[in-house]
XYZ file of C-alpha atoms in Angstrom:
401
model
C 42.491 2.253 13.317
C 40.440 -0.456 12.647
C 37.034 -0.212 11.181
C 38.315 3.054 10.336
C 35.559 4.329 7.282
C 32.697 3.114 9.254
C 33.341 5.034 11.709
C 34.566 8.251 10.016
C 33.027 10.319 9.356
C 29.991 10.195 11.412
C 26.365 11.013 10.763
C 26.647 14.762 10.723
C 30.292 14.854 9.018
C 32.577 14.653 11.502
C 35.926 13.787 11.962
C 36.045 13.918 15.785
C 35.672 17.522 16.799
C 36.300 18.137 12.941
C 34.412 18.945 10.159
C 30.795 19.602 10.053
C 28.511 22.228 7.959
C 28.462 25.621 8.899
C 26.785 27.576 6.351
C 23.671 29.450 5.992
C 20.282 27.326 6.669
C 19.392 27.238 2.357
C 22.747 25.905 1.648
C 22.717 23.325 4.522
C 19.736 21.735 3.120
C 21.240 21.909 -0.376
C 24.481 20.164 1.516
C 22.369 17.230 2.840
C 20.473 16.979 -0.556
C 24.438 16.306 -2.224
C 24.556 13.901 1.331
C 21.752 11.769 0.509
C 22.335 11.382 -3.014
C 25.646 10.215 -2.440
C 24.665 7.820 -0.061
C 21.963 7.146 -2.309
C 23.972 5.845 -5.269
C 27.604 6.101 -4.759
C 27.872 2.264 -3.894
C 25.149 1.261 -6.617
C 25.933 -0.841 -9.120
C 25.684 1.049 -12.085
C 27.541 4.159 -10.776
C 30.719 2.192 -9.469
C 30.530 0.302 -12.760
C 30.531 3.663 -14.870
C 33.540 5.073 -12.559
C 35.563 2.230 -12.872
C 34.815 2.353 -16.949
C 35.989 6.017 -16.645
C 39.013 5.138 -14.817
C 40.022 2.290 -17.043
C 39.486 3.458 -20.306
C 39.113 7.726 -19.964
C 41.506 8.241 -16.915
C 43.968 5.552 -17.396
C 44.191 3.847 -14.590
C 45.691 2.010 -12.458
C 48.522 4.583 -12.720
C 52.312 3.146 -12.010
C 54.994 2.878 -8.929
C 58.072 4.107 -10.201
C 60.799 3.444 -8.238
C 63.458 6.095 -8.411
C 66.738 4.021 -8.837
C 68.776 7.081 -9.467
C 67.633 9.340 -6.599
C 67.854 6.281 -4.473
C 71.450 5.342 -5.226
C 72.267 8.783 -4.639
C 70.444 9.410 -0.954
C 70.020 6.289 0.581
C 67.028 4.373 0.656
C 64.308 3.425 -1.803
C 62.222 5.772 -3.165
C 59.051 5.347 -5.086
C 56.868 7.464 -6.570
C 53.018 6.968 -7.123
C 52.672 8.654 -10.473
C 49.311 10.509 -10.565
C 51.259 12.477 -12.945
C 50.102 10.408 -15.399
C 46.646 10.431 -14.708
C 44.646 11.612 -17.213
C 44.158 15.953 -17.522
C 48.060 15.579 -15.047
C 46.815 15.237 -12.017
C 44.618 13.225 -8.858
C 42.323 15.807 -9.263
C 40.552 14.090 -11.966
C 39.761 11.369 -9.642
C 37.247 12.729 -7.878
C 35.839 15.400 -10.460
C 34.859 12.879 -12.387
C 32.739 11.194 -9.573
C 31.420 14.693 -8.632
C 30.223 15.919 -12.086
C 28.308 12.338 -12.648
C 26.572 12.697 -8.987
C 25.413 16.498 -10.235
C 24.351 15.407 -13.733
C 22.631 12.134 -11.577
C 20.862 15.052 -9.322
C 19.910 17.580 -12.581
C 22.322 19.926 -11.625
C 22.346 22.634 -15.219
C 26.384 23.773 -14.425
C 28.990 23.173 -12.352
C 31.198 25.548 -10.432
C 34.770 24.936 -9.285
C 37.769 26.618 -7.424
C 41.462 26.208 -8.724
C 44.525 27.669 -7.255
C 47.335 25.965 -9.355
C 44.571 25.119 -11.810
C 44.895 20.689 -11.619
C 41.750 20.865 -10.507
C 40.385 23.066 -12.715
C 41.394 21.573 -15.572
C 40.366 18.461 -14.307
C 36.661 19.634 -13.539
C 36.477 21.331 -17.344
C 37.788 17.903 -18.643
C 34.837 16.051 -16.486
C 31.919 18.968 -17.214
C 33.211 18.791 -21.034
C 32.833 14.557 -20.646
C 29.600 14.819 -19.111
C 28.045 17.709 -20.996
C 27.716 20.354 -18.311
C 28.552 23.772 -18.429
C 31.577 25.027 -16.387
C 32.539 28.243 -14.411
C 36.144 28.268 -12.535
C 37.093 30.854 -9.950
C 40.720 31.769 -9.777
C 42.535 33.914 -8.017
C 44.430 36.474 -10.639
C 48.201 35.960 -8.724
C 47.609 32.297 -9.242
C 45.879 33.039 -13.353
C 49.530 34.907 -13.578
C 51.550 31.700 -12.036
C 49.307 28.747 -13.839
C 48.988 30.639 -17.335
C 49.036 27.295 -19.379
C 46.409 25.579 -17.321
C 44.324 28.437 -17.512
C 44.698 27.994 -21.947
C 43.723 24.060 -21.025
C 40.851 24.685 -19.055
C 39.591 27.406 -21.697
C 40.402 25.157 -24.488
C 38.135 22.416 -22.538
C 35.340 25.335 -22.839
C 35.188 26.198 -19.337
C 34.679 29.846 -18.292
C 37.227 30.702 -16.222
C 36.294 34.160 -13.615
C 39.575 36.113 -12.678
C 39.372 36.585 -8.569
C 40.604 40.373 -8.120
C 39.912 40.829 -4.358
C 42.671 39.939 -0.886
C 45.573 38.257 -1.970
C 43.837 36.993 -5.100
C 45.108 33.528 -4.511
C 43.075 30.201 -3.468
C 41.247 31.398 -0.458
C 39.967 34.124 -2.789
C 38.685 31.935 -5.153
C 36.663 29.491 -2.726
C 34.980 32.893 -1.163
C 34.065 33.804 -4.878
C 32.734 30.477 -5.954
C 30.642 30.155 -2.842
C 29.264 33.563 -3.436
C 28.314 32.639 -6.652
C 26.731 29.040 -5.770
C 24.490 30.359 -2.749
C 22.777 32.756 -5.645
C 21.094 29.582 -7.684
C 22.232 26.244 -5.301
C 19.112 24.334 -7.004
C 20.699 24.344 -10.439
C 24.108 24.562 -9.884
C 26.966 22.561 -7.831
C 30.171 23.509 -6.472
C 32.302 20.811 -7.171
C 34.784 21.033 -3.963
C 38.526 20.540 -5.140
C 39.780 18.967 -1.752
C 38.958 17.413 1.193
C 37.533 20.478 2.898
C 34.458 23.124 2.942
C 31.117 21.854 4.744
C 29.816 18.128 4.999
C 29.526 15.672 2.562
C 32.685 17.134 0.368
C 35.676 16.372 2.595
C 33.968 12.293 2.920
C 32.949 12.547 -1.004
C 36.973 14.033 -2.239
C 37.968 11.569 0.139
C 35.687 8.121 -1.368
C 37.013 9.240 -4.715
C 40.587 9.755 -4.201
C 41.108 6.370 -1.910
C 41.904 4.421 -5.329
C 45.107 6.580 -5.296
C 46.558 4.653 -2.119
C 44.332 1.344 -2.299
C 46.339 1.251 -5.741
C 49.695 2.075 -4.131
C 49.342 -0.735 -1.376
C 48.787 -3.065 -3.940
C 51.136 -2.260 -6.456
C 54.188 -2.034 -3.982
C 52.978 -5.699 -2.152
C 53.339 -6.834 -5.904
C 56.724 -5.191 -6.412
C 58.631 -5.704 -3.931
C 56.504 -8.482 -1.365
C 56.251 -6.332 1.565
C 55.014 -3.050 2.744
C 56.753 0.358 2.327
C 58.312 1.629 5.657
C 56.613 5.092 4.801
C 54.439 6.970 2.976
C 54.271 10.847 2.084
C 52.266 13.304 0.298
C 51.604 16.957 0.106
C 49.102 18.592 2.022
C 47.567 21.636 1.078
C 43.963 21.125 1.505
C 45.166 17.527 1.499
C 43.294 15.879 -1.537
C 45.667 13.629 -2.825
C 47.253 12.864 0.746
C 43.784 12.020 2.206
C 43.466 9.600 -0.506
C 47.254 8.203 -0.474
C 46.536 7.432 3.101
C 43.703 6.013 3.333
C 45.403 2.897 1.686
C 47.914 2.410 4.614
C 45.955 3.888 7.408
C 45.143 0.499 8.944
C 48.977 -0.722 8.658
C 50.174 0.718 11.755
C 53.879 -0.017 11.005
C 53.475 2.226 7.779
C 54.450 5.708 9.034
C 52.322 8.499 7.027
C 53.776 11.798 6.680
C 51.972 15.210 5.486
C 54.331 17.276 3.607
C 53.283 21.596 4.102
C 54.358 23.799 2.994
C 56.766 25.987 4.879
C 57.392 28.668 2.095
C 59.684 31.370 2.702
C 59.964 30.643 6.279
C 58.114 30.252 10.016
C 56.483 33.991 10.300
C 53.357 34.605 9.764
C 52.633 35.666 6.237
C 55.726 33.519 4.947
C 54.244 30.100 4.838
C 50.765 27.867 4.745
C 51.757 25.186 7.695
C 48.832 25.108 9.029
C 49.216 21.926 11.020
C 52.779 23.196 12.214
C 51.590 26.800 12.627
C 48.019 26.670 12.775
C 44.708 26.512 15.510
C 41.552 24.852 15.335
C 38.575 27.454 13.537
C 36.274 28.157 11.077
C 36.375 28.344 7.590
C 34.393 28.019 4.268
C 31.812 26.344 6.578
C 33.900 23.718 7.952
C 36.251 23.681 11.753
C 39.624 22.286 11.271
C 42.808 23.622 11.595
C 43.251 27.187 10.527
C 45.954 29.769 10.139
C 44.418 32.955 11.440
C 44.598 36.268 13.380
C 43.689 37.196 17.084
C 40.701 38.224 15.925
C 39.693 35.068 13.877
C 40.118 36.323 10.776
C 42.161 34.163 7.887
C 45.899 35.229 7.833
C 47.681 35.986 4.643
C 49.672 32.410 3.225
C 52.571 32.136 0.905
C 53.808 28.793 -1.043
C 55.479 28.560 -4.460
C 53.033 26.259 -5.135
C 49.629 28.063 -5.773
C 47.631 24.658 -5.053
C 48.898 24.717 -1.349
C 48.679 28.740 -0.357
C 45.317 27.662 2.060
C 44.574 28.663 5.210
C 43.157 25.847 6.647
C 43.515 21.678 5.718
C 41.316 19.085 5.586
C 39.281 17.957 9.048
C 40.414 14.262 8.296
C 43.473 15.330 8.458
C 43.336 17.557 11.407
C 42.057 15.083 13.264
C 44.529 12.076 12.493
C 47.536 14.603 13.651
C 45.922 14.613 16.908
C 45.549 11.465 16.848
C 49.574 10.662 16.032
C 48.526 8.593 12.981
C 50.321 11.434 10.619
C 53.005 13.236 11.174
C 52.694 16.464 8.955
C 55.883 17.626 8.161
C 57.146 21.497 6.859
C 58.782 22.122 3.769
C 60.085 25.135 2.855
C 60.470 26.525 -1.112
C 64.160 26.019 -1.515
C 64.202 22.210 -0.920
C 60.764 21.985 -2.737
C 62.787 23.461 -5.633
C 65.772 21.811 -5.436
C 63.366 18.317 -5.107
C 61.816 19.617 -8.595
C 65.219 20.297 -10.260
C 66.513 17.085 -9.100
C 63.595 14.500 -9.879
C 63.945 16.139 -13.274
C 67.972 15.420 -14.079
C 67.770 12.221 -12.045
C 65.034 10.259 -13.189
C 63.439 12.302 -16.481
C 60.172 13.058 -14.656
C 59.473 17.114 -13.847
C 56.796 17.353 -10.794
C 54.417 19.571 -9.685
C 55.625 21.993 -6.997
C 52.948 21.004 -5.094
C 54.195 16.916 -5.612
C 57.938 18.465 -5.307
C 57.291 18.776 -1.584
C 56.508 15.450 -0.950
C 59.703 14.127 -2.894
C 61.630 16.924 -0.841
C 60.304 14.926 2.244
C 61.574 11.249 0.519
C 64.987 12.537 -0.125
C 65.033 13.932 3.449
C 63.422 10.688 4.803
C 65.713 8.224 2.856
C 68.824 10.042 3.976
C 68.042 9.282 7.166
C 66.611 5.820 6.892
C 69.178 4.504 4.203
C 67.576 0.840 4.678
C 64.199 2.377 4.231
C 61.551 2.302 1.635
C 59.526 5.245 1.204
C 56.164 5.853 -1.126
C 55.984 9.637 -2.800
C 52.783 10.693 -3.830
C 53.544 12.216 -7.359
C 50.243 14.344 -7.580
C 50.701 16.392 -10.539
C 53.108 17.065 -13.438
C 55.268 20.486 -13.500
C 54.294 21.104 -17.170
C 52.168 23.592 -15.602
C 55.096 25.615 -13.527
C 58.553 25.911 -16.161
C 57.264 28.939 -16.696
C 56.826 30.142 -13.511
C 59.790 28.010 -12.299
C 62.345 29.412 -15.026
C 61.162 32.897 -14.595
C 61.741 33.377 -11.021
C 64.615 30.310 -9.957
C 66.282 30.198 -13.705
C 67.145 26.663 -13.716
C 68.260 26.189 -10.385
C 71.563 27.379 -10.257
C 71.450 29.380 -6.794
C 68.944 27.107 -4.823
């Protein structure tokens, strides 16, 4: 994996057979106007200045390894946690919103449009449109506005106008088709500020750029800690955001196993879970060819997660690509260990996750069982302030899981 960024993606955004732009002829030269901008400044020095004054002082970064003494001592192994928790607005989303709102304000983009499914990124795009003074629309999908109620008050509060989705399952897929409808109607004066590592070219390089502190952070914070390299390194993978950028600090480390946690939901049927590596075949979607959970006839099949920022039908083309080629090994995980993962983290170590994040500590506590001489990194990509509700309402506090 050497060389690995220069050579990925290439010219026309893709990750081997992955990735690409396929969308309508307008919005593909509106797609290599974001392209050459990017490339234009992304590596200046004024704009890597600015984000790393953002980061320091706004964000509050670098964010910490924790590592989990209790959960360790009771499963084996050592298990740390890269805590993007406490990353400013509660989540990695904010790592690359911020870069993506100050390339559209760079490019005169007049408003910003966004997709949210548990509503991290969201909130994290109103917290960057509110810092940069753009306005801010947000798509969501009304199951998920009925899940993520508090981070639908936050982004509101931030003064971004968030659109209920009412149409299909009314969850994340929903809400990309809507904000895409709504870009292609002004793409000039507008930008759809991608909230993962997927739709057409330059996004899933562009989430990817900004989120790579997460895991160039992680390297060097557990070299400091503990003199060595971790044995493993895991992250939940929905459209894969905060795994993409996890990884990419360790992807050159061959020894360092990488493991995609997805989520297996309710079970292996069709309908019952959003695996799409496990489950899934290579299509089209939201102008982009990756792996894709769909019907005979092409067509996106329904998803199910607890976690609303993980119910998507597809996953990143990175990440498609780097299962093929063995580097990751993505990983299902269904709702009940998620859960019990949340409940634990929570009375072991005083730190509630994210579902989404839960899935990825489900997968430590399974890896560190059995590897009990083994280290193991957790992304932590978001903080479950967002979920009691949800959580309490529908699992009570754990007692039957």
């Amino acid at each position: 994996m050497r060389n690995y960024f220069k050579r990925y993606p290439d010219e026309n955004g893709f990750f081997g057979q992955y990735g690409g732009a396929f969308v309508p002829d307008n919005l593909k030269v509106e797609m290599q106007k974001i392209a050459e901008a990017y490339f234009r400044i992304s590596k200046t020095h004024d704009f890597v200045s600015e984000l790393r004054r953002i980061r320091k002082h706004f964000q509050g970064r670098p964010t910490p390894m924790y590592y989990c003494r209790n959960l360790s001592d009771k499963h084996g192994g050592r298990i740390y946690l890269k805590r993007e928790d406490l990353n400013h607005s509660g989540a990695h989303k904010l790592n690359h919103c911020m870069g993506e709102v100050m390339l559209a304000k760079y490019m005169g983009k007049k408003r910003v449009i966004a997709e949210t499914g548990a509503g991290q990124h969201g909130v994290a795009m109103a917290t960057a449109a509110a810092y940069f003074g753009l306005p801010c629309d947000v798509y969501m999908g009304e199951v998920d506005i009925a899940k993520q109620h508090p981070n639908v008050l936050r982004m509101k509060i931030l003064g971004a106008n968030v659109i209920p989705v009412t149409h299909g399952q009314k969850t994340l897929k929903e809400a990309v088709d809507a904000a895409f409808e709504a870009y292609l109607k002004d793409p000039e004066n507008t930008m759809y500020c991608i909230g993962s590592v997927v739709g057409p070219h330059p996004f899933p390089m562009m989430v990817r750029d900004f989120q790579k502190i997460v895991g160039i952070e992680s390297r060097e914070q557990f070299l400091e800690m503990t003199g060595e390299l971790p044995d493993a390194v895991t992250a939940c993978v929905g459209g894969g955001s905060n795994a993409m950028g996890m990884f990419c600090g360790f992807l050159e480390d061959e020894d360092v196993k990488l493991y995609g946690a997805e989520p297996l939901g309710r079970g292996s049927q069709p309908g019952d879970h959003a695996a799409t590596v496990a489950y899934g075949k290579p299509g089209y979607l939201h102008g982009f060819y990756s792996y894709t959970l769909q019907n005979d006839d092409g067509s996106p099949m329904p998803v199910y997660s607890c976690a609303s920022g993980l119910d998507y039908q597809s996953v990143g083309p990175e990440h498609a690509m780097l299962h093929d080629k063995g580097r990751v090994d993505y990983v299902p995980v269904d709702d009940k260990d998620a859960l019990k993962a949340f409940f634990e983290l929570a009375r072991l170590e005083g730190i509630i996750p994210a579902i989404e994040s839960a899935h990825a500590v489900a997968y430590a506590i399974r890896y560190a069982k059995e590897h009990p001489h083994g280290s193991i990194i957790a992304c932590l990509s978001g903080r479950g302030d967002k979920d009691i509700d949800y959580v309490y309402e529908h699992f009570g506090l754990g007692e039957n899981l």
